[in-house]
CSV table of C-alpha atoms in Angstrom, one decimal:
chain,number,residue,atom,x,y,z
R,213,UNK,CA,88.1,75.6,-113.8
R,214,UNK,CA,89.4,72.2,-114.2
R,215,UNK,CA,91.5,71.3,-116.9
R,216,UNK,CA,89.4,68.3,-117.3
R,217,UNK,CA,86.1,71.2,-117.7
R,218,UNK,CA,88.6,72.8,-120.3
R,219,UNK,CA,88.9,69.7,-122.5
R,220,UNK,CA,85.3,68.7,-122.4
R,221,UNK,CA,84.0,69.8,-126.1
R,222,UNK,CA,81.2,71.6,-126.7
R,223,UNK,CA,79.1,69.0,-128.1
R,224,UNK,CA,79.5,67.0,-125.3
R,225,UNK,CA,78.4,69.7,-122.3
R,226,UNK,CA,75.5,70.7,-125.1
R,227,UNK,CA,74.2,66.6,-125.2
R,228,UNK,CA,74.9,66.7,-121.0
R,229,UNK,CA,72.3,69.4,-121.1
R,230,UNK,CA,69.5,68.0,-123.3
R,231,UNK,CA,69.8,64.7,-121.4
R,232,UNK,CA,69.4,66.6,-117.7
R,233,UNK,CA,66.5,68.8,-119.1
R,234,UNK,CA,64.4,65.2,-120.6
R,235,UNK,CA,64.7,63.7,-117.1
R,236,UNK,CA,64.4,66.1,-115.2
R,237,UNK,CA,60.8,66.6,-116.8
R,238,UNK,CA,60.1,63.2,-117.0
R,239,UNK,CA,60.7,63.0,-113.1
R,240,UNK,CA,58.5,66.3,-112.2
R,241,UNK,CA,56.0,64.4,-114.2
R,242,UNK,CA,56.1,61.6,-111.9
R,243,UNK,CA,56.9,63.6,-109.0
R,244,UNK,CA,53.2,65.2,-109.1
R,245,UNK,CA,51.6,61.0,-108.5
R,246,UNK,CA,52.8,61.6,-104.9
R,247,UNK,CA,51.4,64.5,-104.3
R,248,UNK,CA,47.8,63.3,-102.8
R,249,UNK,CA,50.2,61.3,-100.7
R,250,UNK,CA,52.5,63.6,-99.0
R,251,UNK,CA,51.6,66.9,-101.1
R,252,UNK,CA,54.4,69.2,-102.5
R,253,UNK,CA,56.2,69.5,-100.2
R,254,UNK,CA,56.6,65.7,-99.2
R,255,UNK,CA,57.7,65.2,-102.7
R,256,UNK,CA,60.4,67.8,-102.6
R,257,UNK,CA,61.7,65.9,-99.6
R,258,UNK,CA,61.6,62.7,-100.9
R,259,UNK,CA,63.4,64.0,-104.6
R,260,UNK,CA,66.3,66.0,-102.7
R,261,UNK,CA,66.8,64.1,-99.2
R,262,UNK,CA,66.8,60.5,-101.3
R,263,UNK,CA,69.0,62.2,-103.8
R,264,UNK,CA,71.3,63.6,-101.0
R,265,UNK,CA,71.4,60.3,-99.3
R,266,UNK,CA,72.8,58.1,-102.7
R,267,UNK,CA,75.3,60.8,-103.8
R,268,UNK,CA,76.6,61.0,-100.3
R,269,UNK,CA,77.4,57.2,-100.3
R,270,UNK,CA,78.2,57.2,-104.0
R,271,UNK,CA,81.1,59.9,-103.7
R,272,UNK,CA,81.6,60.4,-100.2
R,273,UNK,CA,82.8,63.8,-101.2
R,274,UNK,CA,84.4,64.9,-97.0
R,275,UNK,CA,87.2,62.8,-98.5
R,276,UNK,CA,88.0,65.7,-101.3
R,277,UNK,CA,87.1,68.6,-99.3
R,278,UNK,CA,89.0,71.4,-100.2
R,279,UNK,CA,89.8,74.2,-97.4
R,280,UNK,CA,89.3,77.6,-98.0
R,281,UNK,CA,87.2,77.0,-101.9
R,282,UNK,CA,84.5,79.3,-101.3
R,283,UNK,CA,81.9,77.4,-99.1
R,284,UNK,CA,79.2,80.8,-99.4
R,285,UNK,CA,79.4,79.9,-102.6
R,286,UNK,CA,78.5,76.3,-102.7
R,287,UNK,CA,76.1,77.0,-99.4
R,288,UNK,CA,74.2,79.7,-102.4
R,289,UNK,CA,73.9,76.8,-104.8
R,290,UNK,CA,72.4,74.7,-102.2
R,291,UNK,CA,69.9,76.7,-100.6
R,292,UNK,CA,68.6,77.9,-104.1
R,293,UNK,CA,68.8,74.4,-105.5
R,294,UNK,CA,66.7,73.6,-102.4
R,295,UNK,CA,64.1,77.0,-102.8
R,296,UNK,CA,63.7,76.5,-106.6
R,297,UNK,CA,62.8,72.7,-106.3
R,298,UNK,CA,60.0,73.6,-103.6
R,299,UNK,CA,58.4,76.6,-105.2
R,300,UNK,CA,58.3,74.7,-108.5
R,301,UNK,CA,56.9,71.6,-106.8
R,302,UNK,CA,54.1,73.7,-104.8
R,303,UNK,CA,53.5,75.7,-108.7
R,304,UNK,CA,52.6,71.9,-110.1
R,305,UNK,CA,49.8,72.0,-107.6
R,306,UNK,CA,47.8,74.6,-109.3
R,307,UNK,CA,49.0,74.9,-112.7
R,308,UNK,CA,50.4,72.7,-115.9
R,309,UNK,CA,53.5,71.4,-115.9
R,310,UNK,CA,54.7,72.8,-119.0
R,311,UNK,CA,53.2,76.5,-118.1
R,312,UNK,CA,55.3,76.0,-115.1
R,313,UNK,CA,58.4,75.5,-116.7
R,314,UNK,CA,57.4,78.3,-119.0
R,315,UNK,CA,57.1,80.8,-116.3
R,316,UNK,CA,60.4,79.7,-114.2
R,317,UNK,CA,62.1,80.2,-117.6
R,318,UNK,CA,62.0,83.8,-116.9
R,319,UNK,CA,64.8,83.2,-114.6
R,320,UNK,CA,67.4,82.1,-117.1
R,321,UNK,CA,66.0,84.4,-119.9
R,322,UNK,CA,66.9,87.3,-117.8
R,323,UNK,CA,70.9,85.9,-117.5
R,324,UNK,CA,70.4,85.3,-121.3
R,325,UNK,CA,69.2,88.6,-121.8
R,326,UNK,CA,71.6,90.7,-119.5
R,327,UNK,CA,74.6,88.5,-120.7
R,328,UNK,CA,74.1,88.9,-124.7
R,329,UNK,CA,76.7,91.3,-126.2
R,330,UNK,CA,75.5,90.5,-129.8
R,331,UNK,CA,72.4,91.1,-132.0
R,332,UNK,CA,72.3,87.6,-133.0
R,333,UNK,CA,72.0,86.7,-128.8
R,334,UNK,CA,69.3,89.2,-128.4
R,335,UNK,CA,67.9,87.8,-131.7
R,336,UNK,CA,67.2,84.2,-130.3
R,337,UNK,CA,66.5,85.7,-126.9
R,338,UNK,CA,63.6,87.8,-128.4
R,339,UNK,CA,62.5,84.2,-130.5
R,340,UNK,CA,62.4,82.6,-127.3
R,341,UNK,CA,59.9,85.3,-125.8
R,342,UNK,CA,57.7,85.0,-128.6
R,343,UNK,CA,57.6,81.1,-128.4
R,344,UNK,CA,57.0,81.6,-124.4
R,345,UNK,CA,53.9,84.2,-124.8
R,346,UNK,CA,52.5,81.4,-127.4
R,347,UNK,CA,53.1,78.7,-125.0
R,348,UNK,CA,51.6,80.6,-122.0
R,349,UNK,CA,47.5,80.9,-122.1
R,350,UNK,CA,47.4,84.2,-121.7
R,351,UNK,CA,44.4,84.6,-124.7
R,352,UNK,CA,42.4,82.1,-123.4
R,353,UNK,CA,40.3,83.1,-121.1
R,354,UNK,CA,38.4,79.3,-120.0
R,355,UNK,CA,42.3,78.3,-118.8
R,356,UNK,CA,43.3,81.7,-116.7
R,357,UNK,CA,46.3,80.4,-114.4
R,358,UNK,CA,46.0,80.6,-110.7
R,359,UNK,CA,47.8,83.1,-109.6
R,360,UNK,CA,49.0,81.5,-106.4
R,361,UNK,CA,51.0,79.0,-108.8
R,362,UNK,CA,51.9,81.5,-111.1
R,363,UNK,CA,54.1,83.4,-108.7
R,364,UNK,CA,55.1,80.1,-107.0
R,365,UNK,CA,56.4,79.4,-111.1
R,366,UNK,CA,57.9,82.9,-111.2
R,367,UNK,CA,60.2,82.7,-107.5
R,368,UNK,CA,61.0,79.4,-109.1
R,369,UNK,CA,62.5,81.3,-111.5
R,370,UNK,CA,64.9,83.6,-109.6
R,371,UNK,CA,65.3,80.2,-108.0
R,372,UNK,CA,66.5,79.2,-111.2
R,373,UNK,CA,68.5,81.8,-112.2
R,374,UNK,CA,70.4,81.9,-108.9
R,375,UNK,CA,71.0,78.3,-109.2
R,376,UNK,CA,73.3,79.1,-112.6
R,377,UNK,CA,75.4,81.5,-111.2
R,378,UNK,CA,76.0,80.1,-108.1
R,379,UNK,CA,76.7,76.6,-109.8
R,380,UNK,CA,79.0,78.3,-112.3
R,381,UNK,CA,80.9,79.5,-109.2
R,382,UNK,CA,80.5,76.6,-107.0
R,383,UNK,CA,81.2,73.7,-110.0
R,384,UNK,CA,85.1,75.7,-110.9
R,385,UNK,CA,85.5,75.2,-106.7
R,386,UNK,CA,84.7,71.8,-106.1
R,387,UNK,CA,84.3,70.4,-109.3
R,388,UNK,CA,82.1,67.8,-109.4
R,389,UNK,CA,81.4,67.6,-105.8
R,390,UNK,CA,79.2,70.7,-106.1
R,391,UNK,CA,76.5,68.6,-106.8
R,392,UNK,CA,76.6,65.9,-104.0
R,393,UNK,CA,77.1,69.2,-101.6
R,394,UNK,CA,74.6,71.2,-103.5
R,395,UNK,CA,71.9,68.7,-102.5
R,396,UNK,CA,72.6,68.0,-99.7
R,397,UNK,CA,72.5,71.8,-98.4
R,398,UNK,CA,69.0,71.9,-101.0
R,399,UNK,CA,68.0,68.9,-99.1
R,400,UNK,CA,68.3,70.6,-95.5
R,401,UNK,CA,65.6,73.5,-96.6
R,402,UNK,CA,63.0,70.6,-98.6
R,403,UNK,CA,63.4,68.1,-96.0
R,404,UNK,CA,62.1,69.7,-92.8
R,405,UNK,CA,59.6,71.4,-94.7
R,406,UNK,CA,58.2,67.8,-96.4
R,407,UNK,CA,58.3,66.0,-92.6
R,408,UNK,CA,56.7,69.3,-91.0
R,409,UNK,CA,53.5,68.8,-93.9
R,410,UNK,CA,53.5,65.4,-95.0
R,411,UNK,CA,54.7,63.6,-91.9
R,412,UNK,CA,54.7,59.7,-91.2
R,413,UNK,CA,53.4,59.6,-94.6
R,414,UNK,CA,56.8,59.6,-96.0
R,415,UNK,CA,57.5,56.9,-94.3
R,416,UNK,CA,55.2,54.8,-96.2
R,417,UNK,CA,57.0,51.9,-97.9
R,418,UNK,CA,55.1,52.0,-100.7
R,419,UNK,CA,55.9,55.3,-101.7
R,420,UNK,CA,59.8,54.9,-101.3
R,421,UNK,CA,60.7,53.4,-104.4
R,422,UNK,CA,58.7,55.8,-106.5
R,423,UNK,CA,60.4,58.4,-104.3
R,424,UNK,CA,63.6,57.5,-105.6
R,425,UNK,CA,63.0,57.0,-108.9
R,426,UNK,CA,62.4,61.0,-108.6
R,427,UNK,CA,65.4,61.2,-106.9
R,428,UNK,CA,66.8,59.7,-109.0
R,429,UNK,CA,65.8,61.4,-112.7
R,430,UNK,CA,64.9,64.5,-111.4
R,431,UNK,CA,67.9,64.9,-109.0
R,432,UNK,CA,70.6,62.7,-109.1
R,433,UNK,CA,71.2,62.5,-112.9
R,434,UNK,CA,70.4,65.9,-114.4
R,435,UNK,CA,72.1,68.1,-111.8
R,436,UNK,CA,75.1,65.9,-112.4
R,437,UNK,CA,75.0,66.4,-116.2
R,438,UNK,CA,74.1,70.0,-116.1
R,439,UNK,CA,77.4,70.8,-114.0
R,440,UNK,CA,78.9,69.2,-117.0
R,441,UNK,CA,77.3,71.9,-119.1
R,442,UNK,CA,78.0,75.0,-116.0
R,443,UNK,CA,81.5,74.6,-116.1
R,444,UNK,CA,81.7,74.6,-119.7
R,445,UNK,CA,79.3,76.9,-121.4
R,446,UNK,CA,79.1,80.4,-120.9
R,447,UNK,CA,76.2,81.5,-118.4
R,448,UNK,CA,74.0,83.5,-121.3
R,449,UNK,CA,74.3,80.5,-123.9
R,450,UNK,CA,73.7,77.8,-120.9
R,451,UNK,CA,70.5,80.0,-120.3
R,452,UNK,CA,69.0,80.3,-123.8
R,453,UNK,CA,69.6,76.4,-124.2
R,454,UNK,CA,67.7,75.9,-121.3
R,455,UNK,CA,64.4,77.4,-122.7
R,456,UNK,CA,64.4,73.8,-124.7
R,457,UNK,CA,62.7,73.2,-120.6
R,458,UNK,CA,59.8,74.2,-121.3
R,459,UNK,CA,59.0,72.4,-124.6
R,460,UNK,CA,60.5,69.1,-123.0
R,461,UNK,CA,58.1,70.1,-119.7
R,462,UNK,CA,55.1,70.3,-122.5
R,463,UNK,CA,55.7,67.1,-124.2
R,464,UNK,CA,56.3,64.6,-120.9
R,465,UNK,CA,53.1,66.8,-119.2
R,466,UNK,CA,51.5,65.7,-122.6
R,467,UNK,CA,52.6,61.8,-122.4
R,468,UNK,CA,52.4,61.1,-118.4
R,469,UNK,CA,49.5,63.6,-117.1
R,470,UNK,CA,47.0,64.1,-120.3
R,471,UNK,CA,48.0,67.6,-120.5
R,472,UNK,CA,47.5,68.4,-124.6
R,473,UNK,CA,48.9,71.0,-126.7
R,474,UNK,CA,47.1,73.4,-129.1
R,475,UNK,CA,48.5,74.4,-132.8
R,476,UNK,CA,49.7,77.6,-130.9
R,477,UNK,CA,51.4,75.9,-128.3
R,478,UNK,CA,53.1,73.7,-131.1
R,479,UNK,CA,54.0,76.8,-132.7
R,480,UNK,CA,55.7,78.3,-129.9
R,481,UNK,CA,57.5,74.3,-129.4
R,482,UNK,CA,59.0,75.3,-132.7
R,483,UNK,CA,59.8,78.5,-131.8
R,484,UNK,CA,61.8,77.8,-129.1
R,485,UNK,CA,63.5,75.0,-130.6
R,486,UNK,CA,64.6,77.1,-133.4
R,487,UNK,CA,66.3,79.6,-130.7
R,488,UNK,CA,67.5,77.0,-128.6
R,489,UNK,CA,69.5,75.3,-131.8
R,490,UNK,CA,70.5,78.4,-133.1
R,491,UNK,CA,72.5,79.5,-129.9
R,492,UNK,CA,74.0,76.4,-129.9
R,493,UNK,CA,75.0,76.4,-133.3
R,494,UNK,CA,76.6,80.3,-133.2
R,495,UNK,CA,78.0,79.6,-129.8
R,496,UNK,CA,81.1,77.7,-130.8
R,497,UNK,CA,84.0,78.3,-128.3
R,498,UNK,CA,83.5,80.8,-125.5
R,499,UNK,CA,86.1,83.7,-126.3
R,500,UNK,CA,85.2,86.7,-124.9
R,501,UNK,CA,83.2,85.7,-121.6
R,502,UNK,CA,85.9,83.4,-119.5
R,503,UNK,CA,83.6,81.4,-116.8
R,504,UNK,CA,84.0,82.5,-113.1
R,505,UNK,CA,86.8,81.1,-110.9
């Protein structure tokens, strides 16, 4: 790890974090108005391969590349980068944005999980399941889920939680060049598989600018703050932050698609939120788990 990653503080990689989850959301959200264009998988290409195209000329990162750094590593955070982003896309199909979310979480609530070493981390771990089986409608038998996009949601979540370790890894290697490569590897998996479904479609002209505003909220910014947040947080509290996701999926499904919430699902919002501030609150400086190198 960088000695720049060492003197970030805490606050700082916390704020990174809150920022990449809001626009990330906010960009699925838009993301899903080109899908009776070019479908899922058309907007996976167009969020990852537009994304890979401005970071590329932004940082030009062949200039910085460092021999011998663990390219597995950084070819691991790309591919699942790439996978996670495609499943999720192809669970929005079927299913609500914010149960999505709720359903990849599983992913980072099993690193949270595995990683606590104190009852206070199992404690907010265990708040966050309640506020997920509130969130989920799982007692409601008029909304059952389709289970096609439920277990698109749930490989989006091993998606997910492949995607932290690797980028933990790949961010202490090549610093903030693990993004621009990230996506670019993520973008050779969603971009063939957008051009084999959608076609000339994504060629459209009209399409292109909305295309990279998705790039560029649900790509270009968050990844970029979340390495912030990788290479400075420890992997289990990074994880239970994260479940803020799916209350931040909820809200901007509620404000740009019309989905609503219920008094539970508020409930669970506050759930979450509690947990989520809580580990940030009793996570303080990392001493006992160092961050991979």
């Amino acid at each position: 790890m960088s000695e720049s990653h060492r003197q970030t503080p805490l606050w700082v990689a916390i704020a990174a974090l809150l920022v990449a989850m809001s626009s990330y959301q906010c960009g699925a959200a838009i993301a899903e108005r080109l899908f009776p264009a070019v479908g899922a998988q058309g907007a996976t290409a167009f969020r990852l391969g537009l994304a890979a195209t401005v970071l590329l000329l932004w940082r030009r990162p062949w200039r910085r590349w460092r021999r011998g750094a663990g390219w597995r590593v950084l070819w691991g955070y790309g591919l699942s980068m790439g996978a996670m982003n495609l499943v999720f896309y192809l669970a929005l199909r079927t299913i609500p944005l914010g149960i999505a979310v709720a359903l990849e979480f599983t992913g980072p609530l099993a690193i949270a999980l595995f990683g606590s070493r104190r009852a206070l981390d199992v404690a907010w771990v265990l708040l966050v399941v309640f506020g997920l089986a509130l969130l989920l409608p799982l007692h409601r038998q008029d909304h059952a889920l389709d289970p096609v996009g439920v277990a698109y949601a749930l490989a989006a979540g091993l998606g997910w939680a492949l995607y932290i370790l690797f980028g933990q890894k790949a961010g202490a290697a090549y610093g903030n060049d693990a993004v621009t490569w990230g996506i670019a590897i993520g973008a050779l998996l969603a971009v063939p598989a957008g051009v084999a479904h959608a076609g000339p479609a994504l060629l459209t002209p009209s399409l292109l600018p909305l295309g990279l505003g998705v790039a560029v909220l649900s790509s270009v910014l968050p990844y970029s703050l979340e390495m912030i947040a990788l290479t400075r947080l420890p992997a289990r509290h990074f994880s239970v932050l994260l479940s803020l996701e799916p209350v931040i999926a909820s809200l901007a499904g509620s404000a740009f698609l019309g989905e609503r919430l219920g008094p539970l699902q508020w409930l669970a919002v506050a759930a979450i939120v509690v947990a989520s501030a809580g580990t940030a609150y009793t996570a303080r400086k990392p001493v006992t788990e160092p961050l991979p190198n």
